Coordinates of C-alpha atoms in Angstrom, one line a residue:
M1 CA -20.1 -2.6 -7.4
P2 CA -16.8 -2.0 -5.9
L3 CA -16.0 -2.5 -2.3
S4 CA -13.7 -0.2 -0.5
R5 CA -12.2 0.1 3.2
Q6 CA -10.1 2.7 4.4
R7 CA -8.2 3.4 7.6
R8 CA -6.0 6.3 8.7
F9 CA -2.6 5.6 10.8
P10 CA -0.7 7.5 13.0
R11 CA 2.9 8.8 12.2
S12 CA 4.6 5.9 14.2
R13 CA 6.6 2.7 13.6
A14 CA 3.9 0.5 15.4
S15 CA 1.2 1.6 12.5
V16 CA 3.1 -0.2 9.9
R17 CA 2.2 -3.7 11.7
A18 CA -1.3 -2.2 12.2
A19 CA -1.8 -1.7 8.5
R20 CA -0.5 -5.0 7.7
V21 CA -3.4 -6.4 10.3
F22 CA -5.7 -4.1 8.6
V23 CA -5.1 -5.5 5.2
H24 CA -4.9 -8.9 6.5
Q25 CA -8.5 -8.7 7.9
V26 CA -10.0 -6.8 5.0
L27 CA -8.9 -9.3 2.5
S28 CA -9.9 -12.2 4.7
D29 CA -13.3 -10.7 5.1
W30 CA -13.6 -10.5 1.1
D31 CA -12.2 -14.0 0.9
R32 CA -9.2 -12.6 -1.4
V33 CA -6.2 -14.4 0.4
D34 CA -4.5 -15.7 -2.7
R35 CA -2.1 -12.8 -3.0
L36 CA -2.0 -11.9 0.7
D37 CA 1.7 -12.2 1.1
D38 CA 2.3 -9.8 -1.7
I39 CA -0.2 -7.3 -0.7
E40 CA 0.9 -7.4 3.1
L41 CA 4.5 -7.0 1.9
C42 CA 3.5 -4.0 -0.3
V43 CA 1.4 -2.5 2.4
S44 CA 4.5 -2.7 4.8
E45 CA 6.8 -1.1 2.1
L46 CA 4.5 1.7 1.2
A47 CA 3.5 2.6 4.8
T48 CA 7.4 2.6 5.8
N49 CA 7.8 5.2 2.8
A50 CA 5.0 7.2 3.8
L51 CA 6.4 7.2 7.4
L52 CA 10.0 8.2 6.4
H53 CA 9.3 10.3 3.4
G54 CA 5.8 11.5 3.3
V55 CA 3.9 12.2 6.8
P56 CA 5.0 15.3 8.5
P57 CA 5.0 15.3 12.5
G58 CA 1.5 15.5 14.0
R59 CA -0.1 14.0 10.6
Q60 CA -1.4 10.6 9.6
Y61 CA -1.2 8.4 6.5
C62 CA -4.4 6.6 4.8
V63 CA -4.5 3.1 3.5
T64 CA -7.2 2.3 1.2
L65 CA -8.1 -1.1 -0.2
T66 CA -10.9 -1.4 -3.0
L67 CA -12.1 -4.7 -4.5
D68 CA -13.5 -4.3 -8.1
G69 CA -14.3 -7.8 -9.5
P70 CA -10.9 -9.7 -9.5
L71 CA -8.7 -6.6 -8.9
V72 CA -7.5 -5.4 -5.5
L73 CA -6.2 -1.8 -5.3
L74 CA -4.1 -0.9 -2.6
A75 CA -3.3 2.8 -2.1
V76 CA -1.2 4.6 0.6
R77 CA -1.6 8.4 0.7
D78 CA 0.5 10.8 2.6
T79 CA 0.5 14.6 3.2
G80 CA 4.0 15.2 2.6
D81 CA 5.9 17.3 0.1
H82 CA 8.8 14.8 -0.3
P83 CA 8.8 13.6 -4.0
V84 CA 9.0 9.8 -5.0
P85 CA 12.6 9.2 -6.2
A86 CA 13.0 8.8 -9.7
C87 CA 16.0 6.5 -9.9
P88 CA 16.2 3.0 -8.2
P89 CA 19.1 2.7 -5.5
T90 CA 22.6 1.8 -6.3
P91 CA 23.2 -2.0 -5.9
D92 CA 25.3 -1.2 -2.6
A93 CA 22.5 1.0 -1.1
C94 CA 21.3 -0.2 2.2
S95 CA 17.7 1.1 1.7
G96 CA 15.4 2.4 -1.1
R97 CA 14.1 -0.7 -2.3
G98 CA 10.5 -0.5 -1.4
L99 CA 9.0 0.6 -4.6
F100 CA 11.1 -1.6 -6.4
L101 CA 9.8 -4.7 -4.2
A102 CA 6.1 -3.2 -4.7
R103 CA 6.6 -2.9 -8.5
E104 CA 7.9 -6.5 -8.9
L105 CA 5.0 -8.2 -6.6
A106 CA 2.2 -6.2 -7.9
D107 CA 0.5 -6.2 -11.1
D108 CA 0.6 -2.5 -11.4
L109 CA 2.0 0.3 -9.7
G110 CA 1.4 4.1 -10.0
I111 CA 1.7 7.5 -7.9
T112 CA -0.8 10.2 -8.1
E113 CA 0.4 13.7 -6.9
H114 CA -2.0 15.7 -5.0
P115 CA -1.6 19.6 -4.2
V116 CA -0.7 18.2 -0.6
G117 CA 1.0 14.9 -0.5
K118 CA 0.8 12.0 -3.0
T119 CA -1.0 8.4 -3.3
V120 CA 1.2 5.3 -4.2
W121 CA -1.1 2.7 -5.4
V122 CA -0.6 -0.8 -6.4
T123 CA -3.1 -3.4 -8.0
F124 CA -3.2 -7.3 -7.8
K125 CA -5.2 -9.7 -9.8
T126 CA -6.9 -12.0 -7.2
E127 CA -9.1 -15.2 -7.3
S128 CA -11.8 -16.0 -4.8
R129 CA -12.3 -19.3 -3.4
P130 CA -15.1 -21.5 -5.4
G131 CA -18.7 -20.7 -3.9
T132 CA -17.5 -17.1 -3.3
P133 CA -18.1 -14.0 -5.4

């Protein structure tokens, strides 16, 4: 049976660090730390994107982690109407590489549109330490 943890974060810069701490704690609790750096970087990028492009003032975004066998699913849902860019940034752009980084680090990446907002999700195949499920 899959395990899942979810937390909402306010629209503030400090929430990106709080999202990383949340991910670190959950993955440590689940003993899935072999891809921890990649997953923490992805939550930073996805949470930052939610703040910059997806969370209207006064609203929150939600981070969900699900462990299903060896797979960790990280999902960041916002409530904004800003679409996900279809094109990668130009080589000389100063920003816009968050989804590119997430796509490179994760085993899979997807975007689910909702009537209000969207969810950007990434998956990672992980391994538990010997003697743990």
